[in-house]
Short mmCIF file of C-alpha atoms and ligand atoms in Angstrom, two decimals:
data_model
loop_
_atom_site.label_atom_id
_atom_site.label_comp_id
_atom_site.label_asym_id
_atom_site.label_seq_id
_atom_site.Cartn_x
_atom_site.Cartn_y
_atom_site.Cartn_z
CA UNK A 977 60.76 128.56 99.62
CA UNK A 978 60.83 126.81 103.02
CA UNK A 979 61.55 128.79 106.17
CA UNK A 980 64.89 126.96 106.54
CA UNK A 981 66.05 127.90 103.03
CA UNK A 982 64.82 131.51 103.40
CA UNK A 983 66.62 131.87 106.72
CA UNK A 984 69.86 130.42 105.33
CA UNK A 985 69.72 132.76 102.37
CA UNK A 986 69.10 135.79 104.62
CA UNK A 987 71.97 134.81 106.89
CA UNK A 988 74.34 134.39 103.93
CA UNK A 989 73.27 137.80 102.60
CA UNK A 990 73.89 139.44 105.97
CA UNK A 991 77.43 138.04 106.04
CA UNK A 992 77.98 139.15 102.41
CA UNK A 993 76.83 142.70 103.30
CA UNK A 994 79.07 142.72 106.38
CA UNK A 995 82.17 141.83 104.36
CA UNK A 996 81.29 144.05 101.39
CA UNK A 997 81.18 147.08 103.69
CA UNK A 998 84.56 146.28 105.19
CA UNK A 999 86.68 144.98 102.33
CA UNK A 1000 88.52 147.55 100.22
CA UNK A 1001 88.76 145.10 97.28
CA UNK A 1002 86.66 141.97 96.68
CA UNK A 1003 88.57 138.65 96.57
CA UNK A 1004 89.07 136.81 93.30
CA UNK A 1005 90.54 133.61 94.75
CA UNK A 1006 89.20 131.78 97.81
CA UNK A 1007 91.76 129.62 99.62
CA UNK A 1008 90.73 127.08 102.26
CA UNK A 1009 93.64 125.93 104.41
CA UNK A 1010 93.63 122.39 105.80
CA UNK A 1011 94.90 120.98 109.08
CA UNK A 1012 98.41 122.20 109.86
CA UNK A 1013 98.64 124.22 106.63
CA UNK A 1014 97.85 127.64 108.09
CA UNK A 1015 101.23 129.27 107.38
CA UNK A 1016 100.19 130.50 103.94
CA UNK A 1017 98.19 133.14 105.78
CA UNK A 1018 101.45 134.83 106.90
CA UNK A 1019 102.22 135.63 103.27
CA UNK A 1020 99.12 137.75 102.68
CA UNK A 1021 99.92 141.46 102.23
CA UNK A 1022 97.70 144.51 102.76
CA UNK A 1023 95.49 142.22 104.74
CA UNK A 1024 92.18 142.70 106.51
CA UNK A 1025 91.55 139.97 109.08
CA UNK A 1026 88.34 138.86 110.76
CA UNK A 1027 87.88 136.32 113.50
CA UNK A 1028 85.04 134.03 112.48
CA UNK A 1029 83.11 135.18 115.57
CA UNK A 1030 82.94 138.72 114.17
CA UNK A 1031 81.24 137.70 110.93
CA UNK A 1032 77.47 137.23 111.14
CA UNK A 1033 76.40 133.56 111.24
CA UNK A 1034 79.84 132.08 110.55
CA UNK A 1035 80.05 128.73 112.40
CA UNK A 1036 82.52 128.37 115.27
CA UNK A 1037 85.45 126.01 114.86
CA UNK A 1038 85.49 123.38 117.60
CA UNK A 1039 88.89 121.90 116.65
CA UNK A 1040 92.01 123.34 118.23
CA UNK A 1041 94.17 122.64 115.15
CA UNK A 1042 92.00 125.09 113.17
CA UNK A 1043 92.41 128.81 113.84
CA UNK A 1044 89.11 130.35 112.73
CA UNK A 1045 90.18 133.48 110.83
CA UNK A 1046 89.36 135.01 107.46
CA UNK A 1047 92.30 136.88 105.97
CA UNK A 1048 91.68 138.99 102.86
CA UNK A 1049 94.45 140.69 100.94
CA UNK A 1050 97.08 140.19 98.29
CA UNK A 1051 99.07 137.06 97.48
CA UNK A 1052 101.47 136.99 94.53
CA UNK A 1053 99.66 140.00 93.07
CA UNK A 1054 96.16 138.49 93.31
CA UNK A 1055 93.25 139.35 95.60
CA UNK A 1056 92.65 136.38 97.87
CA UNK A 1057 90.37 135.46 100.77
CA UNK A 1058 91.96 132.83 102.99
CA UNK A 1059 89.85 130.73 105.32
CA UNK A 1060 92.34 129.69 108.00
CA UNK A 1061 90.39 126.99 109.78
CA UNK A 1062 87.41 125.10 108.43
CA UNK A 1063 84.41 123.19 109.67
CA UNK A 1064 83.79 119.48 109.49
CA UNK A 1065 80.79 117.19 109.44
CA UNK A 1066 82.22 115.31 112.44
CA UNK A 1067 81.94 118.46 114.56
CA UNK A 1068 78.18 118.04 114.36
CA UNK A 1069 77.53 120.58 111.60
CA UNK A 1070 75.49 119.82 108.51
CA UNK A 1071 77.42 120.18 105.27
CA UNK A 1072 75.26 123.24 104.49
CA UNK A 1073 76.60 124.89 107.67
CA UNK A 1074 80.18 123.80 106.87
CA UNK A 1075 80.02 125.52 103.49
CA UNK A 1076 78.45 128.77 104.76
CA UNK A 1077 81.77 130.74 104.59
CA UNK A 1078 82.47 129.54 101.06
CA UNK A 1079 78.97 130.45 99.87
CA UNK A 1080 79.42 133.92 101.32
CA UNK A 1081 82.81 134.44 99.66
CA UNK A 1082 81.59 133.13 96.31
CA UNK A 1083 78.80 135.73 96.37
CA UNK A 1084 81.41 138.47 96.82
CA UNK A 1085 82.42 137.69 93.25
CA UNK A 1086 85.37 135.26 93.55
CA UNK A 1087 86.07 133.11 90.50
CA UNK A 1088 88.46 130.50 91.92
CA UNK A 1089 88.63 128.11 94.85
CA UNK A 1090 91.89 126.55 96.03
CA UNK A 1091 91.07 123.97 98.67
CA UNK A 1092 93.56 121.99 100.73
CA UNK A 1093 93.53 119.32 103.43
CA UNK A 1094 95.67 116.87 105.36
CA UNK A 1095 94.85 113.33 104.28
CA UNK A 1096 95.79 109.71 104.74
CA UNK A 1097 97.53 108.10 101.78
CA UNK A 1098 96.02 104.96 100.29
CA UNK A 1099 98.26 104.70 97.22
CA UNK A 1100 101.31 102.58 98.10
CA UNK A 1101 103.60 104.89 96.11
CA UNK A 1102 102.81 107.84 98.38
CA UNK A 1103 105.08 108.94 101.20
CA UNK A 1104 104.30 111.22 104.13
CA UNK A 1105 104.58 114.74 102.76
CA UNK A 1106 103.33 113.88 99.25
CA UNK A 1107 101.26 116.73 97.82
CA UNK A 1108 98.41 115.18 95.84
CA UNK A 1109 96.64 117.32 93.28
CA UNK A 1110 93.02 116.14 93.46
CA UNK A 1111 91.71 114.85 90.13
CA UNK A 1112 88.34 113.59 91.35
CA UNK A 1113 86.52 112.61 94.54
CA UNK A 1114 84.22 110.13 96.25
CA UNK A 1115 81.66 111.51 98.71
CA UNK A 1116 81.24 109.07 101.58
CA UNK A 1117 79.90 111.74 103.93
CA UNK A 1118 76.21 110.92 104.31
CA UNK A 1119 75.08 114.47 103.51
CA UNK A 1120 75.10 116.89 100.58
CA UNK A 1121 75.27 120.67 101.08
CA UNK A 1122 72.79 121.19 98.23
CA UNK A 1123 70.12 118.98 99.78
CA UNK A 1124 66.82 120.82 100.17
CA UNK A 1125 65.25 123.63 98.15
CA UNK A 1126 67.64 124.91 95.48
CA UNK A 1127 68.35 128.64 95.50
CA UNK A 1128 68.34 129.15 91.74
CA UNK A 1129 70.21 132.49 91.88
CA UNK A 1130 73.13 130.63 93.45
CA UNK A 1131 73.36 127.74 91.00
CA UNK A 1132 71.60 124.86 89.25
CA UNK A 1133 69.48 122.16 90.91
CA UNK A 1134 71.62 119.36 89.46
CA UNK A 1135 75.21 120.62 89.12
CA UNK A 1136 77.44 118.63 86.80
CA UNK A 1137 80.51 117.18 88.55
CA UNK A 1138 82.17 115.63 85.49
CA UNK A 1139 85.04 118.14 85.85
CA UNK A 1140 84.72 119.35 89.40
CA UNK A 1141 88.49 119.84 89.62
CA UNK A 1142 89.54 122.15 86.82
CA UNK A 1143 91.85 120.21 84.45
CA UNK A 1144 93.81 123.35 83.53
CA UNK A 1145 94.45 124.16 87.18
CA UNK A 1146 95.52 120.56 87.85
CA UNK A 1147 98.10 120.82 85.07
CA UNK A 1148 99.21 124.22 86.30
CA UNK A 1149 99.73 122.92 89.84
CA UNK A 1150 101.77 119.94 88.61
CA UNK A 1151 103.88 122.20 86.38
CA UNK A 1152 104.46 124.63 89.25
CA UNK A 1153 105.45 121.76 91.55
CA UNK A 1154 107.96 120.47 89.01
CA UNK A 1155 109.37 123.93 88.43
CA UNK A 1156 109.90 124.29 92.19
CA UNK A 1157 111.58 120.89 92.42
CA UNK A 1158 108.94 119.44 94.75
CA UNK A 1159 109.64 115.71 94.52
CA UNK A 1160 106.65 114.28 96.35
CA UNK A 1161 104.00 115.43 93.95
CA UNK A 1162 101.13 113.31 92.63
CA UNK A 1163 97.63 113.36 91.25
CA UNK A 1164 94.78 111.21 92.53
CA UNK A 1165 91.30 110.62 93.83
CA UNK A 1166 90.25 111.89 97.27
CA UNK A 1167 87.57 110.20 99.35
CA UNK A 1168 85.77 112.07 102.12
CA UNK A 1169 84.56 110.04 105.10
CA UNK A 1170 82.44 111.34 107.96
CA UNK A 1171 84.98 110.76 110.79
CA UNK A 1172 85.99 111.56 113.47
CA UNK A 1173 87.19 107.99 113.97
CA UNK A 1174 89.95 106.96 111.59
CA UNK A 1175 89.74 103.99 109.25
CA UNK A 1176 90.18 100.37 110.21
CA UNK A 1177 92.49 98.20 108.10
CA UNK A 1178 89.40 96.63 106.45
CA UNK A 1179 87.97 100.06 105.62
CA UNK A 1180 91.33 101.09 104.21
CA UNK A 1181 91.33 98.04 101.92
CA UNK A 1182 87.78 98.86 100.86
CA UNK A 1183 88.54 102.52 100.12
CA UNK A 1184 91.48 101.46 97.95
CA UNK A 1185 89.25 99.06 96.04
CA UNK A 1186 86.81 101.93 95.52
CA UNK A 1187 89.53 103.77 93.64
CA UNK A 1188 90.61 106.31 96.23
CA UNK A 1189 94.25 107.41 96.58
CA UNK A 1190 93.84 109.56 99.70
CA UNK A 1191 91.27 109.76 102.49
CA UNK A 1192 90.17 112.61 104.72
CA UNK A 1193 87.21 114.22 106.45
CA UNK A 1194 86.70 117.43 104.51
CA UNK A 1195 86.92 119.19 101.13
CA UNK A 1196 84.12 117.40 99.25
CA UNK A 1197 81.25 119.50 100.68
CA UNK A 1198 83.15 122.67 99.76
CA UNK A 1199 83.89 121.38 96.27
CA UNK A 1200 80.21 120.58 95.67
CA UNK A 1201 79.23 124.11 96.68
CA UNK A 1202 82.13 125.54 94.67
CA UNK A 1203 80.88 123.81 91.53
CA UNK A 1204 77.32 124.96 92.26
CA UNK A 1205 78.60 128.53 92.58
CA UNK A 1206 80.48 128.26 89.27
CA UNK A 1207 83.99 128.43 90.75
CA UNK A 1208 87.03 126.97 89.04
CA UNK A 1209 88.54 124.61 91.59
CA UNK A 1210 91.98 123.29 92.49
CA UNK A 1211 92.28 120.77 95.34
CA UNK A 1212 95.54 119.76 97.03
CA UNK A 1213 95.76 117.01 99.66
CA UNK A 1214 98.83 116.89 101.86
CA UNK A 1215 99.42 113.21 102.60
CA UNK A 1216 100.35 113.11 106.29
CA UNK A 1217 100.44 109.32 106.74
CA UNK A 1218 100.25 106.33 104.44
CA UNK A 1219 97.87 103.54 105.46
CA UNK A 1220 98.83 100.04 104.39
CA UNK A 1221 96.05 97.54 105.26
CA UNK A 1222 98.60 94.69 105.39
CA UNK A 1223 100.93 96.50 107.77
CA UNK A 1224 98.62 98.88 109.54
CA UNK A 1225 100.06 101.48 111.89
CA UNK A 1226 98.15 103.60 114.39
CA UNK A 1227 97.04 106.94 112.90
CA UNK A 1228 97.61 109.59 115.55
CA UNK A 1229 96.56 113.23 115.27
CA UNK A 1230 99.90 114.42 116.74
CA UNK A 1231 101.77 112.55 113.98
CA UNK A 1232 99.46 114.09 111.36
CA UNK A 1233 100.13 117.59 112.69
CA UNK A 1234 103.89 116.97 112.86
CA UNK A 1235 103.92 115.76 109.25
CA UNK A 1236 101.81 118.70 108.11
CA UNK A 1237 104.36 121.05 109.74
CA UNK A 1238 107.14 119.40 107.71
CA UNK A 1239 105.22 119.58 104.43
CA UNK A 1240 103.88 123.08 105.05
CA UNK A 1241 106.90 124.79 103.49
CA UNK A 1242 106.45 122.98 100.16
CA UNK A 1243 102.71 123.56 100.31
CA UNK A 1244 103.19 127.31 100.80
CA UNK A 1245 105.70 127.48 97.92
CA UNK A 1246 103.35 125.56 95.66
CA UNK A 1247 100.32 127.72 96.45
CA UNK A 1248 102.33 130.91 96.01
CA UNK A 1249 103.59 129.76 92.63
CA UNK A 1250 100.14 128.59 91.48
CA UNK A 1251 98.43 131.85 92.50
CA UNK A 1252 101.19 133.89 90.86
CA UNK A 1253 100.84 131.88 87.62
CA UNK A 1254 97.05 132.12 87.38
CA UNK A 1255 95.56 134.34 84.67
N1 HPA B 235 92.37 109.21 107.50
C1 HPA B 235 91.45 110.20 107.52
N2 HPA B 235 91.77 111.48 107.65
C2 HPA B 235 93.07 111.78 107.77
C3 HPA B 235 94.07 110.79 107.76
C4 HPA B 235 93.69 109.43 107.63
O1 HPA B 235 94.51 108.52 107.61
N3 HPA B 235 95.26 111.43 107.87
C5 HPA B 235 94.98 112.76 107.94
N4 HPA B 235 93.66 112.98 107.88
#
């Protein structure tokens, strides 16, 4: 094993040991909260909270819209670990660094990953606030978190991504959304770009032609590691803005955050219902 791989593995193990010593119950469900979707964390009961700085080798969030806290506890009767604030490739991290927290939590024994993000809509039928259950993805980030020596105890060298997003969980999320009367609910393909610059009209046209329904700067690295770690995965993209290449409007971070605030209530209800309905 190369020094880099050995070091990464030791650092992950140190963070696992740190959390194992401090958590009364190990988490079963890992939840990653996207931009502006942090409110779910307020619903966690019997919680133990860590600032990312306290946990050995956790990266530091450089984006003000991301809090940087791990909250472990109970949600709708299930043991969850919520990552409130995530890391992005555009911050300068490798995707291996971005996925460090997820790798650590998966080794604590979790079986599920619920991952969310704020995204730009590419499908013309979408409206701001649409919650898109992710059916599949395109990785346009020029990195892969599994690049380098494979750590065989963690997962296979060539993980199969034919069903990265668990079909049963997709159905469950759509059923829960319908039951709750959430009108702006869809299913589609998410494309991850490197960022931090947003797309041009020509890039938007191209991404549509590639088959993407929503675009963002996250999620895919975590999903790749989640599959590698054997997690069953549900992804939900909150469509903050809809990008029409023929009538292109400026995409402004303040507008994205404002839209996320509006959709957050439905997102929280949906997540609560999904977690409560899981086996
Ligand atoms: N593009 C990329 N990322 C985003 C967007 C977008 O339009 N909206 C929210 N995150």
